[in-house]
Short mmCIF file of N, CA and C in Angstrom, two decimals:
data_model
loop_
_atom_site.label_atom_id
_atom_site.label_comp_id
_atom_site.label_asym_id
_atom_site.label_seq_id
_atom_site.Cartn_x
_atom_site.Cartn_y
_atom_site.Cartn_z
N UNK A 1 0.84 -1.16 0.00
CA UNK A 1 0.00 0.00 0.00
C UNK A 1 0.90 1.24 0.00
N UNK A 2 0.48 1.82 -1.07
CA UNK A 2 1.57 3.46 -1.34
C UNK A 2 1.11 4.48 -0.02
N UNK A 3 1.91 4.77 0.88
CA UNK A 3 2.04 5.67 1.93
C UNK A 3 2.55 6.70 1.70
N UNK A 4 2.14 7.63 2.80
CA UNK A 4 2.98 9.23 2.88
C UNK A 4 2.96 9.48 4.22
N UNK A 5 4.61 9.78 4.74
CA UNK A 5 4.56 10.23 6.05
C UNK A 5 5.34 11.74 6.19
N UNK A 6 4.55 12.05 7.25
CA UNK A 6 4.97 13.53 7.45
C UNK A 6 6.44 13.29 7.76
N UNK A 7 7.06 14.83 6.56
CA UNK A 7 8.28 14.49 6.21
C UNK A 7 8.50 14.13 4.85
N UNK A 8 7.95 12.90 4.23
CA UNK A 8 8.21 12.14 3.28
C UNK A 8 8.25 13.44 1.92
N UNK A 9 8.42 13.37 0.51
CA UNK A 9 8.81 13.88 -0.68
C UNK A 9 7.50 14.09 -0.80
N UNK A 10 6.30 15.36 -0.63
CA UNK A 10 5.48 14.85 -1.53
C UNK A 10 4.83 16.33 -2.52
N UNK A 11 4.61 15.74 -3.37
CA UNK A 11 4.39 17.11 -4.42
C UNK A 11 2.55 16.84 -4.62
N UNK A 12 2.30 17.52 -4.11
CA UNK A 12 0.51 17.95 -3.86
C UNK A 12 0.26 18.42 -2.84
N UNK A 13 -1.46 18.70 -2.40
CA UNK A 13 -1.85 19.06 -1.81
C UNK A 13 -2.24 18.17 -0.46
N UNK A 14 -1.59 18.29 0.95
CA UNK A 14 -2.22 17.13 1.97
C UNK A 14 -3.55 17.30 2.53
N UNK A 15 -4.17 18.59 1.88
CA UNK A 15 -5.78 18.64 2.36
C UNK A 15 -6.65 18.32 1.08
N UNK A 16 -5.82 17.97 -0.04
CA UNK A 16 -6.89 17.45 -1.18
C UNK A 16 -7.73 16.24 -1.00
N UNK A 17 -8.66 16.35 -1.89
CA UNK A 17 -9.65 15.37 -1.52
C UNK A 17 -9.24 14.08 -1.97
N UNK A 18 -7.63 13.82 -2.62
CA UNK A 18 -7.43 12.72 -3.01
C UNK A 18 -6.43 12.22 -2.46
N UNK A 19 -6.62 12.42 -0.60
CA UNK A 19 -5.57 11.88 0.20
C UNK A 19 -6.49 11.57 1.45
N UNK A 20 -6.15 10.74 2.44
CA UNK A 20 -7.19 10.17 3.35
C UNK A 20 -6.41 9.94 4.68
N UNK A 21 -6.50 11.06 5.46
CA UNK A 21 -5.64 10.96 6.92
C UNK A 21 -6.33 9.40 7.48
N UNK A 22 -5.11 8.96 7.57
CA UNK A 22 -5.30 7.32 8.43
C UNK A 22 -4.60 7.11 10.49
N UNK A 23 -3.77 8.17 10.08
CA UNK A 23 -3.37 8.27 11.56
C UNK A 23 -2.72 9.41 12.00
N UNK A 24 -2.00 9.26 12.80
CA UNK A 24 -1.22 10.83 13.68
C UNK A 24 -0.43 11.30 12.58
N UNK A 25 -0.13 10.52 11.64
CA UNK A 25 1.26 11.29 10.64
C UNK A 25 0.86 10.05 9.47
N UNK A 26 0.09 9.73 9.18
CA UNK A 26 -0.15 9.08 7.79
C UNK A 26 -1.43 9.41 7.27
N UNK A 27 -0.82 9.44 5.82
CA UNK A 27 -1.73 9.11 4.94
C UNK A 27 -1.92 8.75 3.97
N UNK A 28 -2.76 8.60 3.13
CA UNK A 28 -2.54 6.96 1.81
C UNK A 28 -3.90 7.57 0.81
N UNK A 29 -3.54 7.46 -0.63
CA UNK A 29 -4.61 8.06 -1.51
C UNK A 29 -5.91 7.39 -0.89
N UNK A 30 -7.32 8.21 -1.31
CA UNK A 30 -8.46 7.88 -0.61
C UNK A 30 -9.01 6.96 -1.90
N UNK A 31 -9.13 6.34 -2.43
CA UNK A 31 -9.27 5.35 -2.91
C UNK A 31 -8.80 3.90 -2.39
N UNK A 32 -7.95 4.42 -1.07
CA UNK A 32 -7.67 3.04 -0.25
C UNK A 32 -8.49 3.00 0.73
N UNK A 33 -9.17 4.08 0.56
CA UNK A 33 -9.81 4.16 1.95
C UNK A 33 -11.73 4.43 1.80
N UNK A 34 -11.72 4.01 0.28
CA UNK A 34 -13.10 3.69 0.19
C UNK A 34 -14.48 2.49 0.78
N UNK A 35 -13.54 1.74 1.38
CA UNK A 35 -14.39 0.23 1.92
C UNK A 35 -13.75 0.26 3.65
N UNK A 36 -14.98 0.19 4.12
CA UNK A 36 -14.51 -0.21 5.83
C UNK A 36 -13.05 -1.30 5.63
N UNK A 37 -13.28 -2.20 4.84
CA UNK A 37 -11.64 -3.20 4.79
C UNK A 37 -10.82 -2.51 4.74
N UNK A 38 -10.89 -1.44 3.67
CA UNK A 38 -9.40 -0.83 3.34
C UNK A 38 -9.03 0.46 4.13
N UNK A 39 -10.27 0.69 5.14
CA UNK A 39 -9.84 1.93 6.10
C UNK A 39 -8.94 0.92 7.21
N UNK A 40 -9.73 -0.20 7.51
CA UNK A 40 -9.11 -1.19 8.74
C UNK A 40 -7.57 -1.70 8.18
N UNK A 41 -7.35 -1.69 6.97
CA UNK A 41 -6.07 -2.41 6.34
C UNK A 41 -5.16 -1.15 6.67
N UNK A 42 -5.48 0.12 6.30
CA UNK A 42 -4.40 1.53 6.45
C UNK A 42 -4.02 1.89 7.57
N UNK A 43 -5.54 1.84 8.19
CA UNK A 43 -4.98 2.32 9.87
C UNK A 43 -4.08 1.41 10.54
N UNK A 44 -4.07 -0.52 10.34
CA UNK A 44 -3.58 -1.31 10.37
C UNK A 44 -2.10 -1.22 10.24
N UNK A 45 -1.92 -0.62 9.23
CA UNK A 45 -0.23 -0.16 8.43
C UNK A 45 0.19 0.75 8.89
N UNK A 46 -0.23 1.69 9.82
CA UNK A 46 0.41 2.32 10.85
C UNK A 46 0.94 2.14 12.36
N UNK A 47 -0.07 0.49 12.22
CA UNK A 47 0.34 -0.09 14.54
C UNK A 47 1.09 -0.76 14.37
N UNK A 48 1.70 -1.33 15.57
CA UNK A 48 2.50 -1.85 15.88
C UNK A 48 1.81 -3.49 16.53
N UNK A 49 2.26 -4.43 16.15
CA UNK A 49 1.60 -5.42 16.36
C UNK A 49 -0.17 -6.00 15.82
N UNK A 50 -0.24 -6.32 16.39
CA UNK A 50 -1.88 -6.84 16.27
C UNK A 50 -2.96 -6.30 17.30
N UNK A 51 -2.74 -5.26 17.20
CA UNK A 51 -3.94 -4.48 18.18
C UNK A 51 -5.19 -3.87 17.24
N UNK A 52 -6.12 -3.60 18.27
CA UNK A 52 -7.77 -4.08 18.10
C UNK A 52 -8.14 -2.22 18.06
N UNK A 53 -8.27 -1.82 16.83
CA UNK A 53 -8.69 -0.72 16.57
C UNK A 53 -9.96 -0.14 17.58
N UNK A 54 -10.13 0.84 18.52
CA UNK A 54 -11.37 0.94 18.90
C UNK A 54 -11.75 2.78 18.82
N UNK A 55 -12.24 2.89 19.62
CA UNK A 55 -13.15 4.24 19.84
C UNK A 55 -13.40 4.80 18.39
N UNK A 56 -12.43 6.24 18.41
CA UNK A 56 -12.88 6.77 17.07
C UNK A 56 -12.35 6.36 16.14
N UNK A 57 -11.32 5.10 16.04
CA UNK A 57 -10.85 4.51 14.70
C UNK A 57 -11.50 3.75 14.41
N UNK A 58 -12.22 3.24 15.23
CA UNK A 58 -13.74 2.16 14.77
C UNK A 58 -14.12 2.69 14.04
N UNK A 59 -15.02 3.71 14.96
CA UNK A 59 -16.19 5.14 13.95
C UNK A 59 -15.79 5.07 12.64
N UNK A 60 -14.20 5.39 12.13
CA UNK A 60 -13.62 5.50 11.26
C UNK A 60 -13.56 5.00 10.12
N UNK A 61 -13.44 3.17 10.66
CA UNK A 61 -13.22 2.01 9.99
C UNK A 61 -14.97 2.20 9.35
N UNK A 62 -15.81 2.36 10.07
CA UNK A 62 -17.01 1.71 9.54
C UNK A 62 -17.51 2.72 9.18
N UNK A 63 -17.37 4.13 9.10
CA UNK A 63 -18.28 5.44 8.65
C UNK A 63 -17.83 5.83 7.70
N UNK A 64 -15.90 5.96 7.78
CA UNK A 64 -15.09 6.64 6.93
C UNK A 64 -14.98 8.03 7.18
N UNK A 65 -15.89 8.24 8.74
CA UNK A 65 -15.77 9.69 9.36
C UNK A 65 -15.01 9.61 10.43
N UNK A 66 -13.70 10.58 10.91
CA UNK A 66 -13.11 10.61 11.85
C UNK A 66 -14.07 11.79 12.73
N UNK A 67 -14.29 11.19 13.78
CA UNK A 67 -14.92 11.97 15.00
C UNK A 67 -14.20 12.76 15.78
N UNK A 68 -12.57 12.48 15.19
CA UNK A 68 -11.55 13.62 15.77
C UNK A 68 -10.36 13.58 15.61
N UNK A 69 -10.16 15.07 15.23
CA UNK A 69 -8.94 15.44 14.17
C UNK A 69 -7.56 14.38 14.12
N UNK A 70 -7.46 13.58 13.38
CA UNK A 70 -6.35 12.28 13.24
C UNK A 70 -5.05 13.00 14.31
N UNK A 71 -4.46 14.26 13.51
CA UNK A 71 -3.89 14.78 13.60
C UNK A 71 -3.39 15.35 15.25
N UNK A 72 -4.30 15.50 15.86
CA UNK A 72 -3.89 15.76 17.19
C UNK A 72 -3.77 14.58 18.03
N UNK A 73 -4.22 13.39 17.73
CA UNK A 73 -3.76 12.27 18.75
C UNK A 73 -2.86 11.77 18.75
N UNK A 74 -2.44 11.44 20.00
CA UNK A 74 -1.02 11.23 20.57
C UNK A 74 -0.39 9.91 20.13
N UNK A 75 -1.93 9.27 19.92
CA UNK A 75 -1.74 7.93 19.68
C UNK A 75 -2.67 7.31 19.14
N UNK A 76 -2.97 6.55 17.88
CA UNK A 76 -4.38 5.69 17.48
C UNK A 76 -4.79 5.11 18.61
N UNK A 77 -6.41 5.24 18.84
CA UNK A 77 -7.02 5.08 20.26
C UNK A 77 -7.07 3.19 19.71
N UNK A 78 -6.51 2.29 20.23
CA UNK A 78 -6.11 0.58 20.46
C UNK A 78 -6.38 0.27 21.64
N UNK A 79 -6.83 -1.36 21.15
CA UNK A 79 -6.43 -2.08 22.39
C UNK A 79 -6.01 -3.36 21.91
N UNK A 80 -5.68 -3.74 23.47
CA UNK A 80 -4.50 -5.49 23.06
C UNK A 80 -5.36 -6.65 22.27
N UNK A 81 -4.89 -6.96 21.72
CA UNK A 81 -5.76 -8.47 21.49
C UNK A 81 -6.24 -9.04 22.38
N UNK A 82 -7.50 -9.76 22.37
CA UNK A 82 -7.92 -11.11 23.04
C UNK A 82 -6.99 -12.02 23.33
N UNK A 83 -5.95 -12.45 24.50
CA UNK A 83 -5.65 -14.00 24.30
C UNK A 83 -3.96 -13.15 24.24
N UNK A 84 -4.03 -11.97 24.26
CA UNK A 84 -2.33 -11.44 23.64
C UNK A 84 -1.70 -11.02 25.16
N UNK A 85 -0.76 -10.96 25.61
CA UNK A 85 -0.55 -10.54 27.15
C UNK A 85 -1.76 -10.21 28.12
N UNK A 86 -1.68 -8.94 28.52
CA UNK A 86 -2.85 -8.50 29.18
C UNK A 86 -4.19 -8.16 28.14
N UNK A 87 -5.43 -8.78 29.00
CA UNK A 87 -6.83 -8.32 28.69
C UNK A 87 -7.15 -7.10 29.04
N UNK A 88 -6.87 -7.02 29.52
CA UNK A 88 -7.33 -5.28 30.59
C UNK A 88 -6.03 -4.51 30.21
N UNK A 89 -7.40 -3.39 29.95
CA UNK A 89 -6.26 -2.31 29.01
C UNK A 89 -6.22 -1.14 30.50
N UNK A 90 -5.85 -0.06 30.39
CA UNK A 90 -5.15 0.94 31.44
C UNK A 90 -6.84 1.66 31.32
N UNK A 91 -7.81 1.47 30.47
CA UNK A 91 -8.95 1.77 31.01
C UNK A 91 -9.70 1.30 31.66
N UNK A 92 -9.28 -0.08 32.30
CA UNK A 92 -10.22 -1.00 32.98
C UNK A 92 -11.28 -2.15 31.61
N UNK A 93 -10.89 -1.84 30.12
CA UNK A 93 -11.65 -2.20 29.22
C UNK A 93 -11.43 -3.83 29.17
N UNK A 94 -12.32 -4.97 29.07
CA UNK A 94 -11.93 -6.53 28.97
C UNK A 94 -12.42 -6.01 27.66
N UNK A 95 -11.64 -6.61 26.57
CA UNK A 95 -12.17 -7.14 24.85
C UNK A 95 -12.68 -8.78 24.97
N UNK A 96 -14.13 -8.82 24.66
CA UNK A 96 -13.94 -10.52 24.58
C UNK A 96 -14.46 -10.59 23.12
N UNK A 97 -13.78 -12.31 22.71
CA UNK A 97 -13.98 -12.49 21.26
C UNK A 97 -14.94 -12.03 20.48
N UNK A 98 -16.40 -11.87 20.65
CA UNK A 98 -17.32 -11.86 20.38
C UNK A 98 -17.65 -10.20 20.43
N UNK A 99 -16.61 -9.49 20.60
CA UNK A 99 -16.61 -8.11 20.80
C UNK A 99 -16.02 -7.28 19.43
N UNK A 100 -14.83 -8.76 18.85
CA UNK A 100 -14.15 -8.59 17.88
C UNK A 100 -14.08 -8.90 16.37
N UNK A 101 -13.97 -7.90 15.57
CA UNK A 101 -14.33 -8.56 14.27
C UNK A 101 -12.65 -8.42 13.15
N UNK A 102 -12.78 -9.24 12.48
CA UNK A 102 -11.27 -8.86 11.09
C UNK A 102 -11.84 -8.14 10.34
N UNK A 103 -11.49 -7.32 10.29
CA UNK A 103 -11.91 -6.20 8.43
C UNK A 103 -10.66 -5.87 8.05
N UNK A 104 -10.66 -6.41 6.88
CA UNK A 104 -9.77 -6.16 5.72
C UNK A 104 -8.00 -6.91 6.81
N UNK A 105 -7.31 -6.00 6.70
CA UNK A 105 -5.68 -6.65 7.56
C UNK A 105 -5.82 -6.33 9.45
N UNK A 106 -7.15 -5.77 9.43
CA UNK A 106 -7.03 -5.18 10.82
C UNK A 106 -8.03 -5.51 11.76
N UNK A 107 -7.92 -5.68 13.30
CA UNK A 107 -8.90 -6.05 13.99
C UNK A 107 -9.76 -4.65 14.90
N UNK A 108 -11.20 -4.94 14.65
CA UNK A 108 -11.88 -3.61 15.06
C UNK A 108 -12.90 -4.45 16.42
N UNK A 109 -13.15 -3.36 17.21
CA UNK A 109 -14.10 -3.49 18.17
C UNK A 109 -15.68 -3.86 17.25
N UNK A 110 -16.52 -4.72 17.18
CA UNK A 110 -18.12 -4.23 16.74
C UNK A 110 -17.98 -3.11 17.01
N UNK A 111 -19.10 -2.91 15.87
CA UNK A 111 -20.09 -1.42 15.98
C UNK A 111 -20.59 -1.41 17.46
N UNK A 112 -21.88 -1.94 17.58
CA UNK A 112 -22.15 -2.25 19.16
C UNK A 112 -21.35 -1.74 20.40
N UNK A 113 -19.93 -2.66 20.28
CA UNK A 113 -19.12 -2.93 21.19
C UNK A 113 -18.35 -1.64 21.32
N UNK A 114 -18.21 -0.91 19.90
CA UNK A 114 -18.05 0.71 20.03
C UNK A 114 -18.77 1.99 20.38
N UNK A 115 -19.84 1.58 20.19
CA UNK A 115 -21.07 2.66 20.53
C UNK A 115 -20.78 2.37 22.07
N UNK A 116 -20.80 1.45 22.42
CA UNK A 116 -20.75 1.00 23.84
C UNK A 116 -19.59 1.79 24.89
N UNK A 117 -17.98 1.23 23.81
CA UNK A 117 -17.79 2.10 24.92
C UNK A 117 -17.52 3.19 25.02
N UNK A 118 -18.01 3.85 23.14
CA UNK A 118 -17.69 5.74 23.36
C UNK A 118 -18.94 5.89 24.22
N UNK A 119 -19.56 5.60 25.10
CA UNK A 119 -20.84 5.64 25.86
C UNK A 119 -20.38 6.05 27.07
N UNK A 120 -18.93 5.76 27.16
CA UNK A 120 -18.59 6.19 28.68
C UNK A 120 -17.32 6.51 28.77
N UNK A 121 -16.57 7.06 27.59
CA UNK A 121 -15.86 8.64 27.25
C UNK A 121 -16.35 9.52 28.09
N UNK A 122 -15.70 10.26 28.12
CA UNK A 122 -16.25 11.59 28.53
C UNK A 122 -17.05 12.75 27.50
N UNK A 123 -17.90 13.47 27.85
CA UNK A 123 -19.30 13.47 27.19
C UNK A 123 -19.31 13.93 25.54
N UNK A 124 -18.41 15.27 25.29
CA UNK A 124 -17.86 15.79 24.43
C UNK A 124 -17.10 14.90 23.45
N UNK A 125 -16.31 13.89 24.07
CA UNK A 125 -15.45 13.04 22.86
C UNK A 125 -16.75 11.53 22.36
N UNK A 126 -17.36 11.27 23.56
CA UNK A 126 -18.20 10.18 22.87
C UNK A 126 -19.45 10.27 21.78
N UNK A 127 -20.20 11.61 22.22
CA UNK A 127 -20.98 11.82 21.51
C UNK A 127 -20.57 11.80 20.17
N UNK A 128 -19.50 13.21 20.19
CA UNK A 128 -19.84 13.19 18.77
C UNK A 128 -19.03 12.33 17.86
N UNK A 129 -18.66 11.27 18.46
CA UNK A 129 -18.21 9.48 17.95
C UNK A 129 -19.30 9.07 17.98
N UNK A 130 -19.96 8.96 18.33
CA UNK A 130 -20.90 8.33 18.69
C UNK A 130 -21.86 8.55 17.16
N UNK A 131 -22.67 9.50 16.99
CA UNK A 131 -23.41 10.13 16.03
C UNK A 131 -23.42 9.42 14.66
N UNK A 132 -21.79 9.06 14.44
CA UNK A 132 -21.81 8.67 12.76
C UNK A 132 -22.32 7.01 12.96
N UNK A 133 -22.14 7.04 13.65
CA UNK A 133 -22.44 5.27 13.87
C UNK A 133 -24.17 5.31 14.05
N UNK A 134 -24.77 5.85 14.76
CA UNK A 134 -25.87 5.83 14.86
C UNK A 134 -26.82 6.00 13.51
N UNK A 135 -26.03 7.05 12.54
CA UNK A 135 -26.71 7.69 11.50
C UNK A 135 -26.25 6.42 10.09
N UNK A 136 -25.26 5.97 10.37
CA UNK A 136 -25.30 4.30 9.82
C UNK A 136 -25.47 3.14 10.16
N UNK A 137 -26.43 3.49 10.86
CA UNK A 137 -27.67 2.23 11.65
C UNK A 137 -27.30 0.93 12.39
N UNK A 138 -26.87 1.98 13.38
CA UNK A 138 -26.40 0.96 14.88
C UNK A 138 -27.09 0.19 15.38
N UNK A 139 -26.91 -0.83 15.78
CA UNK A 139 -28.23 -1.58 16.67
C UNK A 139 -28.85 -1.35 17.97
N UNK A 140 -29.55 -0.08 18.09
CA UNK A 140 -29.58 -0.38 19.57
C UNK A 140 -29.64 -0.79 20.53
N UNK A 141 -30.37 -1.66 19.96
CA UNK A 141 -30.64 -2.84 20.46
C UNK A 141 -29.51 -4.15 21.16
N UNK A 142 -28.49 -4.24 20.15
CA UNK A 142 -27.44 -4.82 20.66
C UNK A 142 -26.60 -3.80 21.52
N UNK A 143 -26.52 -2.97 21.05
CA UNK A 143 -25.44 -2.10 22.22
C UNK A 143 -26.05 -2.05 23.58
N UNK A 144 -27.46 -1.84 23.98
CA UNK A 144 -28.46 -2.12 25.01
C UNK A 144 -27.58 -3.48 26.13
N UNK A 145 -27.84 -4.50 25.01
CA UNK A 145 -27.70 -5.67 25.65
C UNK A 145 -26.01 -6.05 25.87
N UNK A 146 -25.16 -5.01 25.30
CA UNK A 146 -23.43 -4.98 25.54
C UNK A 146 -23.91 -4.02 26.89
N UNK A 147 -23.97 -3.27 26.91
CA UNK A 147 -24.13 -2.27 28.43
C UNK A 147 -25.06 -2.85 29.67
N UNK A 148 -26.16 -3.96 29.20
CA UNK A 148 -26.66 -5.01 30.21
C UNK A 148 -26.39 -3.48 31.69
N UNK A 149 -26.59 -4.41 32.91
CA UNK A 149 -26.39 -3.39 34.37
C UNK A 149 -25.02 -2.62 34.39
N UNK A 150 -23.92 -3.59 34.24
CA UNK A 150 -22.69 -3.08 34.55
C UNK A 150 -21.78 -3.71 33.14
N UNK A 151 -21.03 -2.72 33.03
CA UNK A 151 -20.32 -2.37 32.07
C UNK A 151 -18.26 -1.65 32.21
N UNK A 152 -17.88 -2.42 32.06
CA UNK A 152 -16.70 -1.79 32.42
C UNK A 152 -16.08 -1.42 33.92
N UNK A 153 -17.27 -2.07 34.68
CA UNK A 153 -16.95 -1.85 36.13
C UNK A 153 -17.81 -1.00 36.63
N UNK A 154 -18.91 -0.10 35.33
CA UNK A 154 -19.71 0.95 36.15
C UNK A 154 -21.26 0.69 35.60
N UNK A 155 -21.68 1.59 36.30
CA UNK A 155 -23.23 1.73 36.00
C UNK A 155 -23.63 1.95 34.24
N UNK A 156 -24.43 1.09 33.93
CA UNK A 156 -24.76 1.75 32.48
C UNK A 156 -25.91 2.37 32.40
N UNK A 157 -26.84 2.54 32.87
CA UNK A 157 -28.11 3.15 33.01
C UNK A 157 -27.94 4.70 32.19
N UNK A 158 -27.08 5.65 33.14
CA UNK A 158 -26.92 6.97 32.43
C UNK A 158 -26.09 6.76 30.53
N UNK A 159 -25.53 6.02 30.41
CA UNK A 159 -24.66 5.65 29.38
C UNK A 159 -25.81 5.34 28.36
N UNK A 160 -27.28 4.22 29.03
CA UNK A 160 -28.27 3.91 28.09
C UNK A 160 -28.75 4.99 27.68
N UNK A 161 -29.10 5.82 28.71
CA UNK A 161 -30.54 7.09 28.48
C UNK A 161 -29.95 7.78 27.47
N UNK A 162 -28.42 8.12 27.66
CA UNK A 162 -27.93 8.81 26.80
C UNK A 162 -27.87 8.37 25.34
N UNK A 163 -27.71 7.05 25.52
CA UNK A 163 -27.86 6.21 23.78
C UNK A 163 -29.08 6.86 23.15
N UNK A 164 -29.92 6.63 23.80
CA UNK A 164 -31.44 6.79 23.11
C UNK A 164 -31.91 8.22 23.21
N UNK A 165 -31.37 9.28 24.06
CA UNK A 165 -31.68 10.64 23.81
C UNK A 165 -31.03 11.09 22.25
N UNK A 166 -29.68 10.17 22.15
CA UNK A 166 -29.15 10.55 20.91
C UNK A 166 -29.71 9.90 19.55
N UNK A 167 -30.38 9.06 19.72
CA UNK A 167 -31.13 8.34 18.54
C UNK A 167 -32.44 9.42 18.46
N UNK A 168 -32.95 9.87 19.68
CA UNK A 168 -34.14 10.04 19.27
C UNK A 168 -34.00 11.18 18.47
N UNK A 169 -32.80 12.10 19.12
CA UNK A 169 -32.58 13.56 18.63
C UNK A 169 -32.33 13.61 16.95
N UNK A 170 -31.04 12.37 16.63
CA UNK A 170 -30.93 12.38 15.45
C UNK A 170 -31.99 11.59 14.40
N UNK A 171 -33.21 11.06 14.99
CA UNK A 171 -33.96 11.00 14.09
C UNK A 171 -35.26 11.73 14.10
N UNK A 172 -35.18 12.66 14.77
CA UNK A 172 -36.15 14.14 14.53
C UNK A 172 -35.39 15.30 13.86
N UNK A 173 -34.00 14.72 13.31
CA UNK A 173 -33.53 16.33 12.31
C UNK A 173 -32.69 15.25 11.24
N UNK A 174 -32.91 16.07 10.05
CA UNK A 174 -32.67 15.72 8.73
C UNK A 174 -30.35 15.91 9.28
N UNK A 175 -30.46 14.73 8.31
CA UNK A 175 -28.56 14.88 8.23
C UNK A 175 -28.11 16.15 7.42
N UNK A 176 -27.05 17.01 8.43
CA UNK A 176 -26.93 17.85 7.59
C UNK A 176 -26.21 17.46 6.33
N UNK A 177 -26.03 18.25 5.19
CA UNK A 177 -25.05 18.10 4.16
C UNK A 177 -23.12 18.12 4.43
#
């Protein structure tokens, strides 16, 4: 896959529409980055090991919308594999199999399993992660039953209400352009 890293030789424009920020300092023509596979394969070609794409690189993988600016994170938001050293990531997060899917070279959290846990981000970064997934027809239903009573060690109740204040909101106003 033809890359460009900040630094690298490159003669164009890096805000043209025919380049596709994939991480903190990459990016790869957007024609690689037309199919959830080939967003999960790019962002993929930037980690280190076999780690499990989540929060807004999910969003990413499956919308093709970043919920926040590539560019300022410190780090692609990951977690460890299932079954790979530690389960428990420094957020208290367990990944179990059934949480996890392959797209394209790379492993992503479910949709579900992402709505889930930008659900208990802090309010500003989950929402508006949250949104593109909803508006490409999340299940609520399954994310419901991923947040069950307890979730991550905490209450999901406020995490639910909030799911469904945001469904209801975004399906009483037209998507903007």
């Amino acid at each position: 896959m033809p890359t460009y890293r900040v630094g690298d030789p490159f003669y164009g424009d890096p805000r043209s529409p025919d380049l596709c920020m994939v991480g903190t300092d990459l990016v790869v023509p957007a024609d690689m980055c037309s199919t959830p596979a080939l967003r999960a394969s790019a962002v993929a070609s930037s980690l280190s090991g076999d780690a499990v794409q989540v929060d807004e690189t999910a969003v990413f993988v499956y919308t093709g919308v970043w919920a926040i600016n590539p560019r300022v994170l410190r780090m692609i938001p990951t977690a460890p594999l299932p079954g790979k050293s530690t389960r428990w990531t420094s957020d208290r997060r367990l990944l179990k199999e059934h949480h996890i899917e392959k797209i394209g070279h790379g492993y992503v959290t479910t949709r579900e399993r992402t709505a889930a846990d930008l659900l208990h981000l802090p309010y500003e970064r989950g929402v508006t992660a949250l949104i593109p997934l909803v508006r490409d027809g999340l299940d609520l239903d399954l994310v419901q039953e991923i947040l069950g009573d307890r979730f991550r060690g905490v209450s999901s109740r406020r995490a639910s209400q909030m799911m469904e204040q945001i469904a209801h909101a975004l399906a009483s106003c037209p998507e903007s352009p």
